[in-house]
Each structure stands twice: as structure tokens, then as C-alpha cells.
């Protein structure tokens, strides 16, 4: 059995003409024309035409499309429009048979709905549009790590099985843990804050869990979060970091991922910086002007964010939220204690990230926990670290899946997650 490739398809070049190669991939198309057959062979790097003649063609038999084969053959020039080179086959081996018909058509000639594609995700990955989305996600992760490392952030991995709520609130999954109750982490909030004690600047890119019974294009029960926490930074400084990261992601993919943009049918436009910074109070004024009944202290509903998003398309920061709308760890403004040093990064109506400057005094934190109906005793392990020389710090969390939807111009996070988890989907 020959299954070690000598080359990827994209490595075929002028110098290989007349030479023998071994290619491996799957059959995207197979046409039998009497004494000859034409195979369109695809691998991760590209497509090539394979010509099968003579005895090899007579003995070819039935091979279904999408089967995996290896081809030993000679590289030659081609007259076919869609290919640069072709390979005249000398040996063909079927390494993995595909059934016919397949549950989804990976060529995309027959469109399948998203549920059917997600139920057969591995096969959907042979669809070039889907593969391009996940290649882009890979490049985005690379550029995020590179940019954060350049800014002196150290990558950490915090536990996902925890003994008490990281964020407070009700959206926690619980599980039985050797006779105790454990929870799946909603975010790395407490751990990332603690790590500023010794590492100053940290980041994490991991999956987190929210037991939210939401059925929208932007909520999942398991999502990937990019989190940072930085000592000696204020919320304005971490907003600058966030803006630079978003620009780096857009710039890198816009300039280096042309093939992927073409497959997806979307051109990535680099947003202009700086992003607009609008305060919560300005938003309330805008909404009042638009005829909405809203007062200081009210949360911004989806309908409100649609109005604000229409007024401010693209990326913008929504800053200085009322303290009462923010989690216990967010710090107030010096000049007005009803306002917080906090922000959300928005893309139109869509919330991509939230963050802020943190409280770093354990007594104030305890008071805030109680104010919010949380039991400080549950947070003892966290609170004690604030007496060990805690630096002032700020940070944010951003949903990677949501960021990806803005990058490729679609409005369902399920398209950019391999095996999405939502209230209705727990498998495959
Ligand atoms: P927050 O709860 O706002 O903040 O979450 C931060 C970002 O994570 C993404 N996100 C989600 N994405 C998909 N499905 C979900 N169910 C989901 N929930 C959240 C969003 C959101 O903006 N600890 C704070 C961050 C911080 O202050 O550092 C936090 O978790 O894009």
C-alpha cells in the first residue's frame, strides 16, 4: 500500500515535469470518457488533474467520489484551464472508500442546511468554504498569540472544573465531583486577576461554559474566550490593547488570506482606528432622541443596541456603564461613584467583549459581593490573594467565535465553531 506522499499538490512545479511523484488526496470529480478517465484530486493544499489511460483505466472499476486514493505518476503540462499541471497515473490505490450517496455534498453543488452540515461536520470540512473558515480561525489564533506575546503578555491555562462560581450569577453548569458539587468555569476571571501578582500581564485562549438557555446566532453554551489581565494598566490602556489586536487580526487576514476570502465570498476590510468611544450616558441620550423610554441605570436591551448599532456601524467602545449594571469586580470612577471604569467593544449591535479596571482592595470587594447578593465566604480563596500585594489591574474577555463572525461577514457563531454546543445540540 502506497500512502506516503512525495509532494502536496501545491508543490507541483515546472521542475517536476517528467518526474515521478506520489500524491494523496480525495476524488472531487471522476469522469470516464471511453479509453481515458479524468480524476480531479484534491488535498489540503489544492487540486490537480490526474489522467488515467490504458490497462490502468480498463481496471479502474467503480470508485465513488470523495474516496481517498494515492496516485503514483508522472507530472506533465496540461491543456485544462483549471490546473497548472497534471499527473499521468502509473499506479492508483484506493485507501479509503466513500459510500454513495454521502449525507452532505462537500462540493456544495447541493446546498445543505446548517444542521445537516453540523451533523456531518467532518465531511463538511471538505467543502472549501467551510475549510477556509477554519483555516482563517487558525490564522486568527496565531496572530492573537503573536501580538499579545509582543505586548509582553504571558499565556496561561486556568482550571475549567472549579469549586465555586467565577462570575457569580446563575448560568453555571454543575457536575458531580467525587461526592461534591463542582462547576464548569464561566470565565477565567478570578484566576487571571490573581496571576497579575507574579506575572503582571497574562492572557488565556480557552473554552468556557454558560448554562444560558439562549437560542440566538450569538450564544453558545461552550464558547472560546480570549482573556487578558494586566497589572499597572487602566481600562483605557486595555481598550488600546484590544483595538490593536482587532486591527492586527483584520490586517493579517485581509492581506495574507486571499484564497480563503475568495472561497468564502467575502472581502475582509481593515477597520479604521481609533474606534469611536461612546459613553453609556451618550447612548441613553441617543436612545431618548430616537423616542425610546430609557433612564440612567437601565440595561441596554437588544432593541436599544440595534438602534445604537445603526447609528455607529462597525467597531466602537461603549464606556462608563453604571456601577449597578457591572459585576462585583469592576471599579468605580473617582469623579462619580455611580459610574464604572468599564467598557464593551461593540460591532454594530453585537457585543464582542467586555472589561474594565478592577477593584483591588479586599474590603471593598467583600462589600461589593454582599451588595450583589453573593456570599464573600464562597470567594475566600480569591479574596485572600488581595492581601498579598495585589497590583492595580485591568482586563477584558472577548468571544473569539463572535469576532470570527464579524471577520467573515456571517451572523451565526455555529458556522465558525467545529462542534457547537447549544441548548439543542450536544452531539456529535
Ligand atoms: P462577558 O460575560 O461579557 O465578560 O463575556 C465576554 C465575552 O464573551 C463572549 N460570550 C459569549 N459568546 C458566545 N456565547 C456565549 N454564551 C457567550 N457569553 C459570553 C461575548 C462577551 O462579550 N469576565 C468578563 C470579562 C472581563 O471583564 O475580563 C466576562 O466574562 O463576546
Short mmCIF file of N, CA and C and ligand atoms in Angstrom, two decimals, residues 167 186-189 192 210 212 214 218-225 227-229 327 329-330 344-345 351-356 358 395-403 413, ligand 1:
data_model
loop_
_atom_site.label_atom_id
_atom_site.label_comp_id
_atom_site.label_asym_id
_atom_site.label_seq_id
_atom_site.Cartn_x
_atom_site.Cartn_y
_atom_site.Cartn_z
N UNK A 167 -17.93 34.04 38.18
CA UNK A 167 -18.52 35.34 37.86
C UNK A 167 -19.72 35.65 38.74
N UNK A 186 -17.12 29.68 33.98
CA UNK A 186 -17.79 30.62 33.05
C UNK A 186 -16.77 31.53 32.39
N UNK A 187 -15.64 31.75 33.08
CA UNK A 187 -14.58 32.62 32.58
C UNK A 187 -13.37 32.42 33.49
N UNK A 188 -12.20 32.88 33.08
CA UNK A 188 -11.02 32.74 33.95
C UNK A 188 -10.87 33.93 34.89
N UNK A 189 -11.97 34.69 35.10
CA UNK A 189 -11.89 35.99 35.75
C UNK A 189 -11.02 36.03 37.01
N UNK A 192 -7.25 34.87 36.41
CA UNK A 192 -6.40 35.79 35.63
C UNK A 192 -6.05 37.01 36.47
N UNK A 210 -21.40 28.41 29.70
CA UNK A 210 -22.50 29.21 30.26
C UNK A 210 -23.80 28.42 30.06
N UNK A 212 -26.75 29.09 29.60
CA UNK A 212 -27.74 30.09 29.16
C UNK A 212 -28.67 29.41 28.17
N UNK A 214 -30.25 30.22 25.67
CA UNK A 214 -30.47 31.21 24.60
C UNK A 214 -30.45 30.52 23.25
N UNK A 218 -25.72 34.16 18.36
CA UNK A 218 -24.50 34.63 19.01
C UNK A 218 -24.23 33.99 20.37
N UNK A 219 -25.13 33.09 20.81
CA UNK A 219 -24.92 32.43 22.11
C UNK A 219 -24.66 30.94 21.93
N UNK A 220 -23.64 30.46 22.64
CA UNK A 220 -23.40 29.02 22.72
C UNK A 220 -23.23 28.68 24.20
N UNK A 221 -23.38 27.41 24.55
CA UNK A 221 -23.16 27.02 25.95
C UNK A 221 -21.67 26.76 26.19
N UNK A 222 -20.94 26.48 25.12
CA UNK A 222 -19.47 26.36 25.20
C UNK A 222 -18.90 27.31 24.15
N UNK A 223 -18.15 28.30 24.59
CA UNK A 223 -17.60 29.27 23.63
C UNK A 223 -16.12 29.47 23.90
N UNK A 224 -15.41 30.00 22.93
CA UNK A 224 -13.98 30.25 23.12
C UNK A 224 -13.79 31.71 23.47
N UNK A 225 -13.08 31.93 24.57
CA UNK A 225 -12.86 33.30 25.03
C UNK A 225 -11.38 33.65 24.96
N UNK A 227 -8.97 36.11 26.84
CA UNK A 227 -8.99 36.93 28.06
C UNK A 227 -7.63 37.54 28.30
N UNK A 228 -7.60 38.78 28.74
CA UNK A 228 -6.33 39.34 29.21
C UNK A 228 -6.53 39.96 30.58
N UNK A 229 -5.44 40.10 31.30
CA UNK A 229 -5.43 40.85 32.55
C UNK A 229 -4.05 41.47 32.66
N UNK A 327 -20.40 43.65 37.08
CA UNK A 327 -20.06 42.62 38.06
C UNK A 327 -19.28 43.18 39.25
N UNK A 329 -16.44 42.81 40.51
CA UNK A 329 -15.00 43.08 40.46
C UNK A 329 -14.64 44.38 39.72
N UNK A 330 -15.65 45.09 39.21
CA UNK A 330 -15.39 46.32 38.43
C UNK A 330 -15.30 47.53 39.37
N UNK A 344 -17.64 47.95 26.88
CA UNK A 344 -17.90 46.82 25.98
C UNK A 344 -17.32 47.21 24.63
N UNK A 345 -16.79 46.24 23.89
CA UNK A 345 -16.46 46.51 22.49
C UNK A 345 -17.64 45.99 21.68
N UNK A 351 -22.25 42.58 20.87
CA UNK A 351 -21.23 42.74 21.90
C UNK A 351 -20.12 41.70 21.67
N UNK A 352 -18.89 42.21 21.52
CA UNK A 352 -17.76 41.32 21.27
C UNK A 352 -16.95 41.09 22.54
N UNK A 353 -16.90 42.10 23.39
CA UNK A 353 -16.00 42.00 24.54
C UNK A 353 -16.52 42.88 25.65
N UNK A 354 -16.21 42.50 26.91
CA UNK A 354 -16.40 43.47 27.99
C UNK A 354 -15.23 43.40 28.94
N UNK A 355 -14.99 44.52 29.60
CA UNK A 355 -13.84 44.58 30.51
C UNK A 355 -13.85 45.85 31.31
N UNK A 356 -12.76 46.05 32.05
CA UNK A 356 -12.68 47.26 32.86
C UNK A 356 -11.52 47.23 33.83
N UNK A 358 -10.29 46.85 37.63
CA UNK A 358 -10.83 46.03 38.72
C UNK A 358 -10.65 46.71 40.08
N UNK A 395 -8.56 44.42 32.65
CA UNK A 395 -8.57 43.36 31.64
C UNK A 395 -9.88 43.31 30.89
N UNK A 396 -9.98 42.34 30.02
CA UNK A 396 -11.22 42.12 29.27
C UNK A 396 -11.30 40.67 28.81
N UNK A 397 -12.51 40.28 28.39
CA UNK A 397 -12.72 38.98 27.74
C UNK A 397 -13.42 39.24 26.43
N UNK A 398 -12.99 38.54 25.40
CA UNK A 398 -13.63 38.72 24.08
C UNK A 398 -14.02 37.34 23.52
N UNK A 399 -15.22 37.23 22.99
CA UNK A 399 -15.66 35.98 22.38
C UNK A 399 -15.01 35.80 21.02
N UNK A 400 -14.18 34.75 20.90
CA UNK A 400 -13.49 34.50 19.62
C UNK A 400 -14.50 34.16 18.53
N UNK A 401 -15.51 33.39 18.91
CA UNK A 401 -16.49 32.94 17.90
C UNK A 401 -17.23 34.15 17.32
N UNK A 402 -17.58 35.09 18.20
CA UNK A 402 -18.26 36.30 17.72
C UNK A 402 -17.33 37.14 16.85
N UNK A 403 -16.07 37.25 17.25
CA UNK A 403 -15.11 38.01 16.44
C UNK A 403 -15.00 37.40 15.03
N UNK A 413 -22.74 32.09 14.98
CA UNK A 413 -21.48 31.56 15.53
C UNK A 413 -21.29 30.07 15.24
P1 LIG B 1 -18.76 38.63 29.49
O1 LIG B 1 -19.67 37.76 30.30
O2 LIG B 1 -19.33 39.90 28.94
O3 LIG B 1 -17.49 39.10 30.37
O4 LIG B 1 -18.13 37.77 28.32
C1 LIG B 1 -17.12 38.30 27.50
C2 LIG B 1 -17.41 38.00 26.04
O5 LIG B 1 -17.52 36.60 25.84
C3 LIG B 1 -18.44 36.33 24.80
N1 LIG B 1 -19.53 35.48 25.30
C4 LIG B 1 -20.16 34.53 24.59
N2 LIG B 1 -20.01 34.11 23.32
C5 LIG B 1 -20.81 33.11 22.88
N3 LIG B 1 -21.76 32.51 23.64
C6 LIG B 1 -21.96 32.92 24.91
N4 LIG B 1 -22.89 32.32 25.65
C7 LIG B 1 -21.14 33.96 25.45
N5 LIG B 1 -21.06 34.58 26.65
C8 LIG B 1 -20.08 35.50 26.54
C9 LIG B 1 -19.00 37.66 24.33
C10 LIG B 1 -18.72 38.55 25.53
O6 LIG B 1 -18.60 39.90 25.17
N6 LIG B 1 -15.10 38.14 32.91
C11 LIG B 1 -15.71 39.05 31.96
C12 LIG B 1 -14.68 39.70 31.06
C13 LIG B 1 -13.72 40.62 31.78
O7 LIG B 1 -14.20 41.57 32.42
O8 LIG B 1 -12.49 40.39 31.69
C14 LIG B 1 -16.72 38.28 31.13
O9 LIG B 1 -16.75 37.08 31.08
O10 LIG B 1 -18.27 38.07 23.19
#
